[in-house]
PDB file of C-alpha atoms in Angstrom:
ATOM      1  CA  MET A   1       9.191  12.858  16.594  1.00 45.00           C
ATOM      2  CA  ALA A   2       8.576  16.484  15.819  1.00 40.00           C
ATOM      3  CA  ALA A   3       7.007  17.461  12.547  1.00 44.00           C
ATOM      4  CA  VAL A   4       5.496  20.555  11.112  1.00 44.00           C
ATOM      5  CA  GLY A   5       1.819  21.250  11.527  1.00 43.00           C
ATOM      6  CA  GLN A   6       1.031  23.275   8.443  1.00 47.00           C
ATOM      7  CA  TYR A   7      -0.956  20.638   6.578  1.00 45.00           C
ATOM      8  CA  PRO A   8      -4.755  20.844   6.636  1.00 45.00           C
ATOM      9  CA  PRO A   9      -6.160  18.184   8.981  1.00 45.00           C
ATOM     10  CA  SER A  10      -9.428  17.445   7.207  1.00 47.00           C
ATOM     11  CA  ILE A  11      -8.543  15.696   3.963  1.00 48.00           C
ATOM     12  CA  VAL A  12     -10.845  12.691   3.558  1.00 51.00           C
ATOM     13  CA  ARG A  13     -10.660  11.420  -0.016  1.00 54.00           C
ATOM     14  CA  LEU A  14     -10.829  12.443  -3.630  1.00 62.00           C
ATOM     15  CA  LYS A  15     -13.775  11.990  -5.919  1.00 64.00           C
ATOM     16  CA  GLY A  16     -13.698   8.734  -7.831  1.00 67.00           C
ATOM     17  CA  LEU A  17     -11.312   6.991  -5.424  1.00 67.00           C
ATOM     18  CA  ASP A  18     -13.712   4.135  -4.708  1.00 65.00           C
ATOM     19  CA  GLY A  19     -14.391   3.706  -8.407  1.00 68.00           C
ATOM     20  CA  LEU A  20     -10.671   3.633  -9.168  1.00 71.00           C
ATOM     21  CA  ARG A  21     -10.215   0.873  -6.608  1.00 68.00           C
ATOM     22  CA  GLY A  22     -13.044  -1.101  -8.157  1.00 69.00           C
ATOM     23  CA  LEU A  23     -11.707  -0.720 -11.680  1.00 73.00           C
ATOM     24  CA  ALA A  24      -8.245  -1.837 -10.520  1.00 68.00           C
ATOM     25  CA  LEU A  25      -9.786  -4.919  -8.935  1.00 69.00           C
ATOM     26  CA  LEU A  26     -11.637  -5.733 -12.144  1.00 74.00           C
ATOM     27  CA  GLY A  27      -8.334  -5.448 -14.006  1.00 69.00           C
ATOM     28  CA  ILE A  28      -6.687  -7.971 -11.673  1.00 66.00           C
ATOM     29  CA  LEU A  29      -9.621 -10.376 -11.902  1.00 70.00           C
ATOM     30  CA  ALA A  30      -9.607 -10.072 -15.685  1.00 72.00           C
ATOM     31  CA  PHE A  31      -5.873 -10.843 -15.728  1.00 65.00           C
ATOM     32  CA  HIS A  32      -6.297 -13.988 -13.642  1.00 61.00           C
ATOM     33  CA  ALA A  33      -9.185 -15.025 -15.884  1.00 63.00           C
ATOM     34  CA  GLY A  34      -6.899 -14.708 -18.921  1.00 66.00           C
ATOM     35  CA  VAL A  35      -8.938 -11.893 -20.432  1.00 68.00           C
ATOM     36  CA  LEU A  36      -6.643  -8.889 -19.843  1.00 63.00           C
ATOM     37  CA  PRO A  37      -2.910  -9.681 -20.301  1.00 65.00           C
ATOM     38  CA  GLY A  38      -1.691  -6.511 -18.565  1.00 58.00           C
ATOM     39  CA  GLY A  39      -4.266  -6.518 -15.770  1.00 56.00           C
ATOM     40  CA  PHE A  40      -1.653  -7.384 -13.140  1.00 60.00           C
ATOM     41  CA  LEU A  41      -0.403  -3.808 -13.457  1.00 68.00           C
ATOM     42  CA  ALA A  42      -3.475  -2.770 -11.465  1.00 70.00           C
ATOM     43  CA  VAL A  43      -1.537  -3.933  -8.394  1.00 82.00           C
ATOM     44  CA  ASP A  44       0.514  -0.765  -8.781  1.00 86.00           C
ATOM     45  CA  THR A  45      -2.722   1.201  -8.538  1.00 85.00           C
ATOM     46  CA  PHE A  46      -3.459  -0.369  -5.171  1.00 84.00           C
ATOM     47  CA  PHE A  47       0.067   0.379  -3.980  1.00 92.00           C
ATOM     48  CA  ALA A  48      -0.145   4.001  -5.121  1.00 91.00           C
ATOM     49  CA  LEU A  49      -3.519   4.417  -3.397  1.00 89.00           C
ATOM     50  CA  SER A  50      -2.105   2.944  -0.213  1.00 89.00           C
ATOM     51  CA  GLY A  51       0.905   5.258  -0.260  1.00 93.00           C
ATOM     52  CA  PHE A  52      -1.374   8.218  -0.879  1.00 92.00           C
ATOM     53  CA  LEU A  53      -3.838   7.341   1.885  1.00 89.00           C
ATOM     54  CA  ILE A  54      -1.253   6.466   4.529  1.00 93.00           C
ATOM     55  CA  THR A  55       0.819   9.581   3.844  1.00 94.00           C
ATOM     56  CA  THR A  56      -2.320  11.709   3.971  1.00 91.00           C
ATOM     57  CA  LEU A  57      -3.222  10.224   7.355  1.00 90.00           C
ATOM     58  CA  LEU A  58       0.272  10.890   8.685  1.00 92.00           C
ATOM     59  CA  LEU A  59       0.339  14.480   7.454  1.00 89.00           C
ATOM     60  CA  ARG A  60      -3.128  15.062   8.874  1.00 87.00           C
ATOM     61  CA  GLU A  61      -2.054  13.671  12.247  1.00 87.00           C
ATOM     62  CA  SER A  62       1.004  15.911  12.244  1.00 82.00           C
ATOM     63  CA  ALA A  63      -1.185  18.915  11.475  1.00 78.00           C
ATOM     64  CA  ALA A  64      -3.692  18.059  14.206  1.00 79.00           C
ATOM     65  CA  SER A  65      -0.994  17.657  16.852  1.00 77.00           C
ATOM     66  CA  ALA A  66      -0.226  20.690  19.001  1.00 72.00           C
ATOM     67  CA  ASN A  67       3.521  20.135  18.623  1.00 74.00           C
ATOM     68  CA  GLY A  68       3.438  18.555  15.158  1.00 73.00           C
ATOM     69  CA  ASN A  69       4.316  15.069  16.404  1.00 80.00           C
ATOM     70  CA  ILE A  70       3.313  11.789  14.774  1.00 89.00           C
ATOM     71  CA  ASP A  71       2.446   9.128  17.340  1.00 91.00           C
ATOM     72  CA  LEU A  72       4.134   6.190  15.632  1.00 93.00           C
ATOM     73  CA  GLY A  73       3.070   3.658  18.258  1.00 93.00           C
ATOM     74  CA  ARG A  74      -0.572   4.570  17.903  1.00 92.00           C
ATOM     75  CA  PHE A  75      -0.328   4.545  14.122  1.00 92.00           C
ATOM     76  CA  TRP A  76       1.153   1.036  14.081  1.00 93.00           C
ATOM     77  CA  ARG A  77      -1.463  -0.222  16.554  1.00 93.00           C
ATOM     78  CA  ARG A  78      -4.244   1.148  14.360  1.00 91.00           C
ATOM     79  CA  ARG A  79      -2.842  -0.598  11.299  1.00 90.00           C
ATOM     80  CA  LEU A  80      -2.476  -3.856  13.209  1.00 90.00           C
ATOM     81  CA  ARG A  81      -6.042  -3.681  14.460  1.00 90.00           C
ATOM     82  CA  ARG A  82      -7.213  -2.984  10.937  1.00 88.00           C
ATOM     83  CA  LEU A  83      -5.331  -5.787   9.199  1.00 86.00           C
ATOM     84  CA  ALA A  84      -4.771  -8.539  11.770  1.00 88.00           C
ATOM     85  CA  PRO A  85      -8.378  -9.805  12.201  1.00 89.00           C
ATOM     86  CA  GLY A  86      -8.846 -10.591   8.512  1.00 88.00           C
ATOM     87  CA  LEU A  87      -5.419 -12.191   8.257  1.00 88.00           C
ATOM     88  CA  LEU A  88      -5.988 -14.365  11.325  1.00 89.00           C
ATOM     89  CA  ALA A  89      -9.388 -15.412   9.991  1.00 89.00           C
ATOM     90  CA  LEU A  90      -7.778 -16.423   6.689  1.00 85.00           C
ATOM     91  CA  LEU A  91      -5.025 -18.448   8.359  1.00 86.00           C
ATOM     92  CA  GLY A  92      -7.476 -20.047  10.787  1.00 87.00           C
ATOM     93  CA  GLY A  93      -9.783 -21.029   7.942  1.00 85.00           C
ATOM     94  CA  LEU A  94      -6.898 -22.551   5.997  1.00 80.00           C
ATOM     95  CA  ALA A  95      -5.716 -24.480   9.065  1.00 80.00           C
ATOM     96  CA  LEU A  96      -9.210 -25.886   9.547  1.00 82.00           C
ATOM     97  CA  ALA A  97      -9.445 -26.775   5.858  1.00 78.00           C
ATOM     98  CA  ALA A  98      -6.070 -28.541   6.050  1.00 74.00           C
ATOM     99  CA  LEU A  99      -7.344 -30.658   8.936  1.00 78.00           C
ATOM    100  CA  VAL A 100     -10.431 -31.617   6.967  1.00 79.00           C
ATOM    101  CA  VAL A 101      -8.742 -32.194   3.613  1.00 74.00           C
ATOM    102  CA  GLY A 102      -5.578 -33.798   4.962  1.00 64.00           C
ATOM    103  CA  GLY A 103      -1.861 -33.204   4.585  1.00 56.00           C
ATOM    104  CA  THR A 104      -1.647 -33.445   0.815  1.00 48.00           C
ATOM    105  CA  GLY A 105      -2.085 -30.794  -1.794  1.00 50.00           C
ATOM    106  CA  PRO A 106      -1.519 -27.040  -1.526  1.00 51.00           C
ATOM    107  CA  LEU A 107      -3.044 -26.761   1.940  1.00 52.00           C
ATOM    108  CA  GLY A 108      -0.801 -29.388   3.504  1.00 48.00           C
ATOM    109  CA  GLY A 109       2.358 -27.838   2.078  1.00 53.00           C
ATOM    110  CA  SER A 110       1.774 -24.267   3.190  1.00 67.00           C
ATOM    111  CA  ARG A 111       3.106 -24.245   6.784  1.00 76.00           C
ATOM    112  CA  GLY A 112       6.172 -22.190   5.922  1.00 81.00           C
ATOM    113  CA  SER A 113       4.073 -19.910   3.769  1.00 83.00           C
ATOM    114  CA  ALA A 114       1.535 -19.542   6.611  1.00 84.00           C
ATOM    115  CA  LEU A 115       4.268 -18.495   9.060  1.00 88.00           C
ATOM    116  CA  ALA A 116       5.649 -16.011   6.537  1.00 89.00           C
ATOM    117  CA  THR A 117       2.156 -14.652   5.958  1.00 89.00           C
ATOM    118  CA  PHE A 118       1.561 -14.283   9.702  1.00 91.00           C
ATOM    119  CA  THR A 119       4.769 -12.260  10.048  1.00 92.00           C
ATOM    120  CA  TYR A 120       4.068 -10.215   6.896  1.00 93.00           C
ATOM    121  CA  LEU A 121       7.127 -11.606   5.130  1.00 94.00           C
ATOM    122  CA  SER A 122       5.425 -13.776   2.522  1.00 91.00           C
ATOM    123  CA  ASN A 123       6.945 -11.914  -0.408  1.00 92.00           C
ATOM    124  CA  TRP A 124      10.505 -12.487   0.830  1.00 94.00           C
ATOM    125  CA  TYR A 125       9.666 -16.092   1.727  1.00 90.00           C
ATOM    126  CA  ALA A 126       8.510 -16.733  -1.823  1.00 88.00           C
ATOM    127  CA  ILE A 127      11.744 -15.228  -3.149  1.00 90.00           C
ATOM    128  CA  ALA A 128      13.920 -17.199  -0.691  1.00 89.00           C
ATOM    129  CA  VAL A 129      12.397 -20.594  -1.510  1.00 84.00           C
ATOM    130  CA  GLY A 130      12.310 -19.901  -5.235  1.00 77.00           C
ATOM    131  CA  GLN A 131       8.536 -19.856  -5.379  1.00 69.00           C
ATOM    132  CA  GLY A 132       7.820 -17.725  -8.404  1.00 62.00           C
ATOM    133  CA  TYR A 133       4.669 -15.652  -8.469  1.00 58.00           C
ATOM    134  CA  TRP A 134       3.767 -17.127 -11.835  1.00 58.00           C
ATOM    135  CA  ASP A 135       3.950 -20.662 -10.387  1.00 59.00           C
ATOM    136  CA  GLN A 136       0.525 -20.137  -8.853  1.00 54.00           C
ATOM    137  CA  PHE A 137      -1.031 -20.642 -12.261  1.00 51.00           C
ATOM    138  CA  THR A 138       0.306 -24.217 -12.400  1.00 52.00           C
ATOM    139  CA  ALA A 139       0.457 -25.065  -8.659  1.00 54.00           C
ATOM    140  CA  PRO A 140      -1.847 -22.559  -6.927  1.00 60.00           C
ATOM    141  CA  SER A 141      -1.284 -21.702  -3.278  1.00 70.00           C
ATOM    142  CA  PRO A 142      -4.074 -20.325  -1.054  1.00 75.00           C
ATOM    143  CA  LEU A 143      -1.611 -17.754   0.320  1.00 81.00           C
ATOM    144  CA  ALA A 144       0.033 -16.622  -2.905  1.00 77.00           C
ATOM    145  CA  HIS A 145      -1.920 -13.374  -2.972  1.00 80.00           C
ATOM    146  CA  THR A 146      -0.674 -12.275   0.483  1.00 86.00           C
ATOM    147  CA  TRP A 147       2.590 -10.977  -0.954  1.00 88.00           C
ATOM    148  CA  THR A 148       0.902  -7.635  -1.612  1.00 88.00           C
ATOM    149  CA  LEU A 149      -0.210  -7.446   2.005  1.00 90.00           C
ATOM    150  CA  ALA A 150       3.370  -8.148   3.089  1.00 94.00           C
ATOM    151  CA  VAL A 151       4.751  -5.364   0.890  1.00 95.00           C
ATOM    152  CA  GLU A 152       2.248  -2.879   2.264  1.00 92.00           C
ATOM    153  CA  GLU A 153       2.709  -3.886   5.892  1.00 94.00           C
ATOM    154  CA  GLN A 154       6.474  -3.481   5.559  1.00 96.00           C
ATOM    155  CA  PHE A 155       5.825  -0.055   4.070  1.00 96.00           C
ATOM    156  CA  TYR A 156       3.519   0.772   7.013  1.00 95.00           C
ATOM    157  CA  LEU A 157       6.319  -0.189   9.391  1.00 95.00           C
ATOM    158  CA  LEU A 158       9.101   1.844   7.807  1.00 96.00           C
ATOM    159  CA  TRP A 159       7.514   4.801   6.033  1.00 96.00           C
ATOM    160  CA  PRO A 160       5.887   6.558   9.037  1.00 96.00           C
ATOM    161  CA  ALA A 161       9.225   6.714  10.854  1.00 96.00           C
ATOM    162  CA  ILE A 162      11.020   7.924   7.715  1.00 96.00           C
ATOM    163  CA  LEU A 163       8.388  10.565   7.021  1.00 95.00           C
ATOM    164  CA  ALA A 164       8.495  11.759  10.645  1.00 93.00           C
ATOM    165  CA  MET A 165      12.266  12.240  10.347  1.00 93.00           C
ATOM    166  CA  VAL A 166      11.884  14.111   7.065  1.00 92.00           C
ATOM    167  CA  LEU A 167       9.237  16.386   8.587  1.00 90.00           C
ATOM    168  CA  TRP A 168      11.523  17.033  11.536  1.00 89.00           C
ATOM    169  CA  ALA A 169      14.410  17.850   9.203  1.00 89.00           C
ATOM    170  CA  VAL A 170      12.430  20.499   7.300  1.00 87.00           C
ATOM    171  CA  ARG A 171      10.869  22.122  10.364  1.00 83.00           C
ATOM    172  CA  GLY A 172      11.067  25.885  10.176  1.00 82.00           C
ATOM    173  CA  VAL A 173      11.283  25.902   6.387  1.00 85.00           C
ATOM    174  CA  PRO A 174       8.654  28.112   4.685  1.00 84.00           C
ATOM    175  CA  ALA A 175       5.563  26.104   3.813  1.00 79.00           C
ATOM    176  CA  PRO A 176       5.793  26.188  -0.012  1.00 83.00           C
ATOM    177  CA  ARG A 177       9.456  25.166  -0.004  1.00 87.00           C
ATOM    178  CA  GLN A 178       8.736  22.568   2.670  1.00 85.00           C
ATOM    179  CA  ARG A 179       6.162  20.929   0.452  1.00 87.00           C
ATOM    180  CA  ARG A 180       8.546  20.888  -2.506  1.00 91.00           C
ATOM    181  CA  LEU A 181      11.300  19.303  -0.413  1.00 93.00           C
ATOM    182  CA  ILE A 182       9.082  16.505   0.887  1.00 93.00           C
ATOM    183  CA  PHE A 183       7.615  15.944  -2.558  1.00 94.00           C
ATOM    184  CA  GLY A 184      11.130  15.748  -3.994  1.00 95.00           C
ATOM    185  CA  PHE A 185      12.170  13.268  -1.321  1.00 96.00           C
ATOM    186  CA  CYS A 186       9.226  10.981  -2.118  1.00 96.00           C
ATOM    187  CA  LEU A 187       9.755  11.290  -5.865  1.00 96.00           C
ATOM    188  CA  SER A 188      13.480  10.591  -5.525  1.00 97.00           C
ATOM    189  CA  GLY A 189      12.720   7.450  -3.560  1.00 97.00           C
ATOM    190  CA  ALA A 190      10.264   6.324  -6.230  1.00 97.00           C
ATOM    191  CA  VAL A 191      12.847   6.901  -8.987  1.00 97.00           C
ATOM    192  CA  ALA A 192      15.480   5.014  -6.981  1.00 97.00           C
ATOM    193  CA  SER A 193      13.150   2.054  -6.472  1.00 97.00           C
ATOM    194  CA  ALA A 194      12.176   1.940 -10.140  1.00 95.00           C
ATOM    195  CA  GLY A 195      15.832   2.231 -11.139  1.00 97.00           C
ATOM    196  CA  TRP A 196      16.755  -0.624  -8.804  1.00 96.00           C
ATOM    197  CA  MET A 197      13.993  -2.719 -10.379  1.00 95.00           C
ATOM    198  CA  ALA A 198      15.362  -1.997 -13.850  1.00 94.00           C
ATOM    199  CA  TRP A 199      18.893  -2.858 -12.706  1.00 95.00           C
ATOM    200  CA  LEU A 200      17.850  -6.209 -11.229  1.00 94.00           C
ATOM    201  CA  TYR A 201      15.628  -7.228 -14.100  1.00 92.00           C
ATOM    202  CA  VAL A 202      17.162  -9.766 -16.466  1.00 90.00           C
ATOM    203  CA  PRO A 203      15.219 -10.404 -19.682  1.00 88.00           C
ATOM    204  CA  ASP A 204      14.006 -13.999 -20.112  1.00 81.00           C
ATOM    205  CA  ASP A 205      14.916 -14.733 -16.479  1.00 83.00           C
ATOM    206  CA  GLU A 206      12.417 -15.594 -13.712  1.00 81.00           C
ATOM    207  CA  PRO A 207      11.157 -12.150 -12.613  1.00 84.00           C
ATOM    208  CA  SER A 208       9.840 -12.935  -9.131  1.00 86.00           C
ATOM    209  CA  ARG A 209      12.688 -11.169  -7.283  1.00 91.00           C
ATOM    210  CA  VAL A 210      11.837  -8.006  -9.169  1.00 92.00           C
ATOM    211  CA  TYR A 211       8.077  -8.474  -9.025  1.00 89.00           C
ATOM    212  CA  LEU A 212       7.743  -9.452  -5.345  1.00 92.00           C
ATOM    213  CA  GLY A 213      10.504  -7.461  -3.628  1.00 94.00           C
ATOM    214  CA  THR A 214       9.488  -4.630  -1.339  1.00 96.00           C
ATOM    215  CA  ASP A 215      12.445  -2.559  -2.484  1.00 96.00           C
ATOM    216  CA  THR A 216      11.534  -2.906  -6.153  1.00 95.00           C
ATOM    217  CA  ARG A 217       7.805  -2.334  -5.646  1.00 94.00           C
ATOM    218  CA  SER A 218       8.123   0.707  -3.387  1.00 96.00           C
ATOM    219  CA  TYR A 219       8.108   3.084  -6.337  1.00 95.00           C
ATOM    220  CA  ALA A 220       4.316   2.914  -6.607  1.00 95.00           C
ATOM    221  CA  LEU A 221       3.848   3.438  -2.869  1.00 96.00           C
ATOM    222  CA  LEU A 222       6.203   6.416  -2.937  1.00 97.00           C
ATOM    223  CA  LEU A 223       4.512   7.906  -5.981  1.00 95.00           C
ATOM    224  CA  GLY A 224       1.291   7.815  -3.983  1.00 94.00           C
ATOM    225  CA  ALA A 225       3.097   9.429  -1.062  1.00 96.00           C
ATOM    226  CA  ALA A 226       4.439  12.157  -3.357  1.00 95.00           C
ATOM    227  CA  LEU A 227       0.941  12.832  -4.638  1.00 92.00           C
ATOM    228  CA  ALA A 228      -0.336  13.106  -1.057  1.00 92.00           C
ATOM    229  CA  THR A 229       2.444  15.538  -0.179  1.00 90.00           C
ATOM    230  CA  TRP A 230       1.626  17.714  -3.167  1.00 84.00           C
ATOM    231  CA  ARG A 231      -2.136  17.453  -2.767  1.00 78.00           C
ATOM    232  CA  VAL A 232      -2.206  17.948   1.004  1.00 72.00           C
ATOM    233  CA  GLY A 233      -0.085  21.059   0.785  1.00 51.00           C
ATOM    234  CA  PRO A 234      -0.095  24.110   3.053  1.00 43.00           C
ATOM    235  CA  ARG A 235      -2.145  26.058   0.523  1.00 37.00           C
ATOM    236  CA  ALA A 236      -4.871  23.423   0.154  1.00 40.00           C
ATOM    237  CA  ASP A 237      -8.347  24.277   1.338  1.00 39.00           C
ATOM    238  CA  ALA A 238      -9.035  22.112   4.377  1.00 38.00           C
ATOM    239  CA  THR A 239     -12.795  22.448   4.040  1.00 38.00           C
ATOM    240  CA  GLN A 240     -12.856  21.500   0.394  1.00 39.00           C
ATOM    241  CA  HIS A 241     -12.527  17.777   1.000  1.00 41.00           C
ATOM    242  CA  THR A 242     -14.356  17.263   4.286  1.00 37.00           C
ATOM    243  CA  GLN A 243     -17.497  15.902   2.671  1.00 41.00           C
ATOM    244  CA  GLY A 244     -17.602  12.510   1.040  1.00 41.00           C
ATOM    245  CA  PRO A 245     -17.989  12.592  -2.729  1.00 41.00           C
ATOM    246  CA  LYS A 246     -21.276  11.888  -4.411  1.00 45.00           C
ATOM    247  CA  HIS A 247     -20.440   9.102  -6.820  1.00 45.00           C
ATOM    248  CA  PRO A 248     -22.703   7.673  -9.470  1.00 46.00           C
ATOM    249  CA  ARG A 249     -24.350   4.466  -8.292  1.00 50.00           C
ATOM    250  CA  TYR A 250     -22.196   2.182 -10.446  1.00 46.00           C
ATOM    251  CA  THR A 251     -18.996   3.757  -9.098  1.00 41.00           C
ATOM    252  CA  LYS A 252     -20.101   3.180  -5.513  1.00 46.00           C
ATOM    253  CA  ARG A 253     -20.880  -0.449  -6.293  1.00 46.00           C
ATOM    254  CA  LEU A 254     -17.410  -0.984  -7.748  1.00 43.00           C
ATOM    255  CA  GLY A 255     -15.832   0.436  -4.614  1.00 44.00           C
ATOM    256  CA  GLN A 256     -18.010  -1.713  -2.348  1.00 41.00           C
ATOM    257  CA  LEU A 257     -17.096  -4.821  -4.351  1.00 41.00           C
ATOM    258  CA  TRP A 258     -13.406  -3.990  -3.999  1.00 40.00           C
ATOM    259  CA  MET A 259     -13.587  -3.428  -0.247  1.00 40.00           C
ATOM    260  CA  ILE A 260     -15.130  -6.827   0.580  1.00 37.00           C
ATOM    261  CA  THR A 261     -12.505  -8.822  -1.305  1.00 39.00           C
ATOM    262  CA  PRO A 262      -9.086  -9.967  -0.003  1.00 40.00           C
ATOM    263  CA  ALA A 263      -7.411  -7.836  -2.671  1.00 40.00           C
ATOM    264  CA  GLY A 264      -9.018  -4.725  -1.250  1.00 42.00           C
ATOM    265  CA  SER A 265      -8.179  -5.290   2.393  1.00 39.00           C
ATOM    266  CA  PRO A 266      -4.610  -3.876   2.388  1.00 39.00           C
ATOM    267  CA  VAL A 267      -5.662  -0.363   1.425  1.00 37.00           C
ATOM    268  CA  CYS A 268      -9.135  -0.288   2.878  1.00 37.00           C
ATOM    269  CA  ARG A 269      -9.220   2.347   5.620  1.00 35.00           C
TER     270      ARG A 269
END
């Protein structure tokens, strides 16, 4: 689908991005360890980073194309090649463990969850069967954490096509106004998602529908997309970000720790 090609094609990353990922991971680990009550909010950081990175890649591809097109098929194949091997290894390891351990316990009862994980629908499966996210603290499941991967994969499926249509719709618009329009579209989507979350939320009720739903968690992804649209604007200096940042040693280590964990795999590029 046609898109404009006015975005600089050489945006790589921002300084401190790896460190931010690592700090978010530490927040999640601290939450699960009972040390940091609000650490689960770091999941939103991962979602925002993913929305930022994916939108940056799409805008860069549009800019690099002679006719401004985004090759959606190639984009989806790249994402599948990036994510599928780790997911298949996880499911294969769990299947082998179930054979060794037997049919009882959390491994033996995870066939439906495994199928939902394989199809990147584990968040909606958990909602459909009434499996609350917070239940994992009393009856842990080896696949409970894959709901974030499902949310992001669904975003990867829908957002590129939506963005390509938006870019096509604003073709011919002057670059500064074009950037404002796309930014406004992303920000409006984020506000709509957050508003939908607030509408669905019922105090003192089980919050898993709100917490796990792709529609209610898209606000963070779209905020990241809005940031990418604003940052990767037609007036940005394409050569400014072509070199990798020189992080302090501790920041690099945090990023490396994040990237080798299952929590880091959804947004690791």
